[in-house]
Amino acid sequence: MKLLQTIKNEWQLICHDAWLKALLFWLPVILAIAIWGVFSAGIARDLPIGVVDHDNSSVSRSLIRYYNASPTLAVVKHFNSMEHANAALREGSIYALVIIPNSLEKNTLLGKMPQVTAFYNSQFILIGKLINSAMLSAHGTYVAQIETFKNLANTRGNVKQAIGEALPISSQISPLFNANTHYGQFLVTAVIPAMWQIIIIATIVLVWARPLQNSSLEQWLAHLNFNEELKRLIPYILIFWMQGIIYLSVFYGTLQWPMHGSWLLLILAQFFLVLACASVATLFFFITLDVTRAMSLVAGFAAPAFAFMGVTFPTTDMPLLAQLWRALLPISHYITVQIQQVNYATTLNHSIGSFVALITFVSGLYIAKLLVEKRQRLNSLHEAKKEIIEKGCNL
């Protein structure tokens, strides 16, 4: 009954605290919708590129048509001079520039291997990779077509033999996971959990700091029963856990993104993630005993989490310091389980290390309790000394 009364009291406090209501209900939803909206297209198409055609022949125009036929590329500008082309590339109106040399057609027919030069903006790594891949594909296809036409004469019109001589070895490269290179599945499912971790930790810090609005720190600590106060976190943990389940339902239910593994393991990992974040927030607050300083720790700790999750940059290539930082982030261990379950459908044995890591974070609650008890002993000792000094003065 006491537990139910505690939960009821916290619920009433949530209903009267606008900031807590925002963090628990509408702010995560708005942020998630905004992030999904950015990547909802899923696949980047028609990235603008420019061309400087010094040859202006049938071969160069045909090559440009091959670039334009790629779903990734769109030849939006034809430049007469390099100055204008360079200016467009620097202004960002095009992502890449293709330079076709003089005598392309003539040298191609003579077999002199003319060189087509392309520059692309690799500042945007994902865009750069897409453009590079699309250009190589379009260029290779066109070159293979030219070689096939050349070989037709030698093979007496045998098309298959001409193609075989142009492409002596064919290849088939098939992606196993995220086969259509959908950026929503790749980024949204990682960005939202990273953002979710920040909201959980920040909210729990605010929950711990709320009694200080009506009491001094010393008075609150003097009467603080840590184990009893922990029960106040239960409604917040349950609400955040439900948020996680809703996110998963939207990703892999409503949006029908592929989900090959166990829902049970994924939902269980979310529960331990919420517990780990609550533990980290509790530890931050009782280390500082100041909401502003605790929030600063939250920002420094959780804000760069996305970069350390190993989604956009491989963990194996991170330096030791970055890997250690990654190990300190609860979301890193959760995202490992999510990727394993969503893509690989692994068993619990493969994810056991990540589960153990998440559970280990709960020890932060015990450390916070030790900090509270230490602070209470110091306060008691200080009060005793103060009382002795006052008695001595009275004598």
C-alpha positions in Angstrom: 0.0 0.0 0.0 2.9 2.4 0.8 4.4 1.7 -2.6 1.1 2.5 -4.3 0.8 5.7 -2.3 4.3 6.7 -3.3 3.5 6.1 -7.0 0.2 8.0 -6.6 2.0 11.0 -5.0 4.6 11.0 -7.8 1.9 10.9 -10.4 0.2 13.9 -8.9 3.5 15.8 -8.8 4.0 15.0 -12.5 0.5 16.3 -13.3 1.4 19.6 -11.6 4.9 20.0 -13.1 4.9 21.3 -16.6 8.6 20.5 -17.3 8.3 16.9 -16.1 5.2 16.4 -18.2 7.1 17.7 -21.2 10.0 15.4 -20.7 7.9 12.4 -20.0 5.2 12.8 -22.7 5.2 15.3 -25.5 8.8 16.4 -26.0 10.2 12.9 -26.8 7.3 12.4 -29.3 7.9 15.7 -31.0 11.7 15.1 -31.3 11.1 11.5 -32.6 8.7 12.7 -35.2 11.1 15.5 -36.3 14.0 13.1 -36.6 11.9 10.6 -38.6 10.7 13.5 -40.8 14.2 14.4 -41.7 15.1 10.8 -42.9 11.6 9.7 -44.0 12.6 9.7 -47.6 14.9 6.9 -46.7 17.1 7.0 -49.8 19.0 10.0 -51.2 18.1 10.6 -54.9 19.0 13.1 -57.6 22.0 14.6 -55.9 22.9 17.6 -58.0 26.2 17.4 -60.0 27.7 19.6 -62.7 29.6 18.9 -65.9 32.2 20.7 -67.9 32.2 19.1 -71.4 35.3 20.2 -73.3 34.7 17.6 -76.0 31.0 18.1 -76.7 30.8 14.9 -78.8 28.3 12.1 -79.1 30.5 10.0 -76.7 30.7 12.7 -74.1 26.9 13.4 -74.3 26.2 9.7 -74.0 28.4 9.5 -70.9 26.6 12.4 -69.4 23.3 10.7 -70.0 24.6 7.6 -68.2 25.4 9.8 -65.2 21.9 11.4 -65.3 20.3 8.0 -65.6 21.6 7.0 -62.2 18.8 7.3 -59.6 21.4 8.8 -57.2 22.7 11.6 -59.6 21.1 14.4 -61.4 23.2 16.5 -63.9 21.7 19.9 -63.1 24.3 22.2 -64.6 26.5 22.3 -67.7 29.4 24.8 -67.3 31.4 26.5 -70.0 34.3 27.3 -67.8 36.1 25.9 -64.8 35.7 29.1 -62.8 32.0 28.9 -62.8 32.1 25.2 -62.0 34.5 25.7 -59.1 32.3 28.5 -57.7 29.2 26.3 -57.9 31.0 23.5 -56.1 32.2 25.8 -53.3 28.8 27.4 -52.9 27.3 23.9 -52.4 24.8 24.2 -55.3 26.3 21.0 -56.7 27.9 18.1 -54.8 30.2 16.9 -57.6 31.8 18.1 -60.8 32.7 16.0 -63.8 35.3 17.2 -66.3 35.3 15.6 -69.7 38.5 16.3 -71.6 39.0 17.4 -75.2 39.2 14.7 -77.9 37.4 12.1 -75.6 35.6 10.6 -78.6 38.7 10.6 -80.8 41.0 9.0 -78.2 38.3 6.5 -77.2 38.1 5.3 -80.8 41.9 5.1 -81.0 42.1 3.1 -77.8 44.2 5.7 -76.0 42.3 5.5 -72.6 41.2 9.2 -72.2 40.7 10.2 -68.6 37.4 11.7 -67.2 38.0 13.6 -64.0 35.5 14.0 -61.2 35.6 16.0 -58.0 33.1 15.6 -55.2 32.5 17.1 -51.8 33.6 14.6 -49.2 32.8 16.9 -46.4 29.5 15.2 -46.3 30.7 11.6 -46.0 27.5 9.9 -46.7 26.8 12.0 -49.8 30.4 11.6 -51.0 30.1 7.8 -50.7 26.8 7.8 -52.6 28.2 10.0 -55.4 31.4 8.0 -55.7 29.5 4.7 -55.9 27.0 6.0 -58.4 29.7 7.5 -60.7 31.7 4.4 -60.7 28.7 2.3 -61.5 27.5 4.7 -64.4 31.1 5.0 -65.7 31.7 1.3 -65.6 28.5 0.5 -67.4 29.2 2.9 -70.2 32.8 1.7 -70.6 31.6 -1.9 -70.7 29.1 -0.9 -73.4 31.9 0.7 -75.5 34.0 -2.4 -75.1 31.1 -4.6 -76.2 30.6 -2.6 -79.4 34.3 -2.8 -80.1 34.3 -6.6 -79.6 31.3 -7.1 -81.9 33.5 -6.7 -84.9 36.0 -9.4 -83.7 33.2 -11.8 -82.7 31.3 -11.5 -85.9 28.2 -10.1 -84.2 28.1 -12.6 -81.4 26.7 -10.3 -78.6 27.3 -12.8 -75.7 30.9 -13.3 -76.7 31.4 -9.6 -77.1 30.0 -8.9 -73.7 32.1 -11.8 -72.2 35.3 -10.3 -73.7 34.3 -6.8 -72.3 33.5 -8.2 -68.9 35.6 -11.4 -68.5 34.6 -11.7 -64.8 31.2 -10.7 -63.5 30.4 -10.1 -59.9 27.3 -10.2 -57.7 27.6 -8.1 -54.5 24.5 -8.4 -52.3 24.0 -6.5 -49.0 22.7 -8.9 -46.3 21.2 -6.2 -43.9 19.4 -3.0 -44.8 19.4 -4.2 -48.4 17.9 -1.1 -49.9 20.3 1.2 -48.0 17.4 3.0 -46.2 18.7 5.9 -44.1 15.7 5.8 -41.9 16.5 2.3 -40.7 20.2 3.2 -40.4 20.0 6.5 -38.6 16.6 7.0 -37.0 16.8 3.7 -35.1 20.1 5.0 -33.6 19.5 8.7 -33.2 16.2 8.3 -31.3 17.7 5.9 -28.6 20.7 8.3 -28.2 18.3 11.2 -27.6 16.1 9.0 -25.4 19.1 8.3 -23.1 19.7 12.0 -22.6 16.0 12.6 -21.8 15.9 9.7 -19.2 19.0 10.9 -17.4 18.0 14.5 -17.3 14.5 13.7 -16.1 15.7 11.5 -13.2 18.1 14.3 -12.1 15.2 16.7 -12.0 13.2 14.2 -10.0 15.9 13.9 -7.4 16.3 17.7 -7.3 12.6 18.5 -6.8 12.5 18.2 -3.0 15.2 20.9 -2.8 12.6 23.4 -4.1 10.9 23.3 -0.6 13.8 22.4 1.7 17.4 23.1 2.2 20.0 20.5 1.1 21.1 19.8 4.7 17.5 19.3 6.0 16.6 17.1 3.1 19.7 14.9 3.5 19.2 14.6 7.3 15.8 13.0 6.8 16.6 11.2 3.6 15.9 7.4 3.5 17.6 6.4 0.3 15.9 3.1 -0.1 12.4 4.6 0.4 13.2 7.5 -2.0 14.2 5.1 -4.7 10.6 4.0 -4.9 9.8 7.5 -6.3 11.6 6.5 -9.5 9.3 3.6 -10.3 6.6 5.5 -12.2 9.3 7.3 -14.3 11.1 4.0 -15.1 7.8 2.4 -16.2 6.8 5.5 -18.3 10.2 5.5 -20.1 10.1 1.7 -20.6 6.7 2.2 -22.3 8.2 4.9 -24.5 10.8 2.5 -25.6 8.2 -0.2 -26.5 6.2 2.4 -28.4 9.3 3.4 -30.4 10.0 -0.2 -31.3 6.3 -0.8 -32.2 6.4 2.2 -34.6 9.8 1.3 -36.2 9.1 -2.4 -36.8 5.3 -2.4 -36.7 3.8 0.7 -38.1 6.7 1.6 -40.5 7.3 -2.2 -41.2 11.0 -2.0 -41.1 12.6 -5.5 -41.0 12.8 -7.1 -37.6 14.3 -10.6 -37.6 15.1 -11.2 -33.9 13.4 -11.5 -30.5 11.0 -8.8 -29.4 11.3 -10.2 -25.8 15.1 -9.7 -25.7 14.9 -6.3 -27.2 12.2 -5.1 -24.8 14.1 -6.7 -21.9 17.2 -4.8 -23.0 15.2 -1.5 -23.0 14.1 -2.2 -19.4 17.7 -2.6 -18.3 18.7 0.5 -20.3 16.2 2.6 -18.4 17.4 1.2 -15.1 21.0 1.9 -16.1 20.2 5.5 -17.1 18.3 6.0 -13.8 21.3 4.7 -11.9 23.7 7.0 -13.8 21.4 10.0 -13.2 21.1 9.2 -9.5 24.9 8.9 -9.2 25.5 12.2 -11.0 23.0 14.0 -8.7 24.5 12.6 -5.4 28.1 13.3 -6.6 27.3 17.0 -7.1 24.2 17.5 -4.9 23.4 20.4 -7.2 21.0 20.2 -10.1 23.0 22.7 -12.3 26.2 20.8 -11.9 24.5 17.4 -12.3 22.9 18.7 -15.6 26.3 19.8 -16.8 27.6 16.2 -16.2 24.6 14.9 -18.0 25.3 17.1 -21.0 29.0 16.2 -21.1 28.3 12.5 -20.6 25.3 11.8 -22.8 25.3 14.4 -25.5 28.1 12.9 -27.7 26.7 9.4 -27.2 25.6 9.0 -30.9 29.2 9.4 -32.1 30.4 6.6 -29.7 27.7 4.1 -30.4 29.6 2.4 -33.2 26.8 3.0 -35.8 28.3 5.6 -38.1 31.9 4.8 -37.2 33.2 1.2 -36.5 34.0 0.4 -32.9 37.0 -1.7 -33.9 38.7 1.4 -35.5 38.1 3.6 -32.4 41.2 4.4 -30.3 41.3 2.9 -26.8 40.1 6.1 -25.1 37.0 6.3 -27.3 36.3 2.6 -26.7 36.5 3.2 -22.9 34.2 6.2 -23.2 31.8 4.0 -25.3 31.8 1.4 -22.6 30.7 4.0 -20.0 27.6 4.8 -22.0 24.5 2.6 -21.3 23.1 3.3 -24.8 26.2 1.7 -26.5 25.4 -1.7 -24.9 21.7 -1.4 -25.7 22.3 -0.5 -29.4 24.5 -3.6 -29.7 21.5 -5.7 -28.6 19.2 -3.8 -30.9 21.4 -4.4 -33.9 21.9 -8.0 -33.1 18.2 -8.7 -32.7 16.9 -6.5 -35.5 19.4 -7.6 -38.1 21.1 -10.8 -37.1 18.4 -12.5 -34.9 21.1 -13.8 -32.6 20.5 -15.8 -29.4 20.7 -14.6 -25.9 24.2 -16.1 -25.6 25.5 -13.6 -28.2 23.9 -10.7 -26.3 24.7 -11.8 -22.8 27.8 -9.5 -22.5 25.7 -6.4 -23.3 23.0 -7.4 -20.8 25.7 -7.9 -18.1 27.1 -4.5 -18.9 23.7 -2.8 -18.6 23.0 -4.6 -15.3 26.4 -3.5 -14.0 25.3 0.2 -14.3 22.7 -0.5 -11.6 25.6 -0.6 -9.1 25.6 3.2 -9.4 22.6 3.2 -7.1 24.6 1.5 -4.4 27.5 3.9 -4.8 25.0 6.8 -4.6 23.6 5.3 -1.3 27.1 5.2 0.1 27.6 8.8 -0.8 24.4 9.7 0.9 25.4 7.8 4.1 28.8 9.4 4.1 27.3 12.9 3.7 24.8 12.2 6.5 27.6 11.0 8.9 29.6 14.1 8.1 26.6 16.3 8.7 25.9 14.5 12.0 29.5 15.0 13.1 29.4 18.6 12.1 26.2 19.2 14.1 27.7 17.4 17.1 30.9 19.6 17.0 28.7 22.6 16.7 26.6 21.6 19.7 29.7 21.0 21.8 31.2 24.4 20.9 27.9 26.1 21.8 27.8 24.3 25.2 31.4 25.3 25.9 30.6 28.9 25.2 27.6 28.8 27.5 29.7 27.4 30.3 
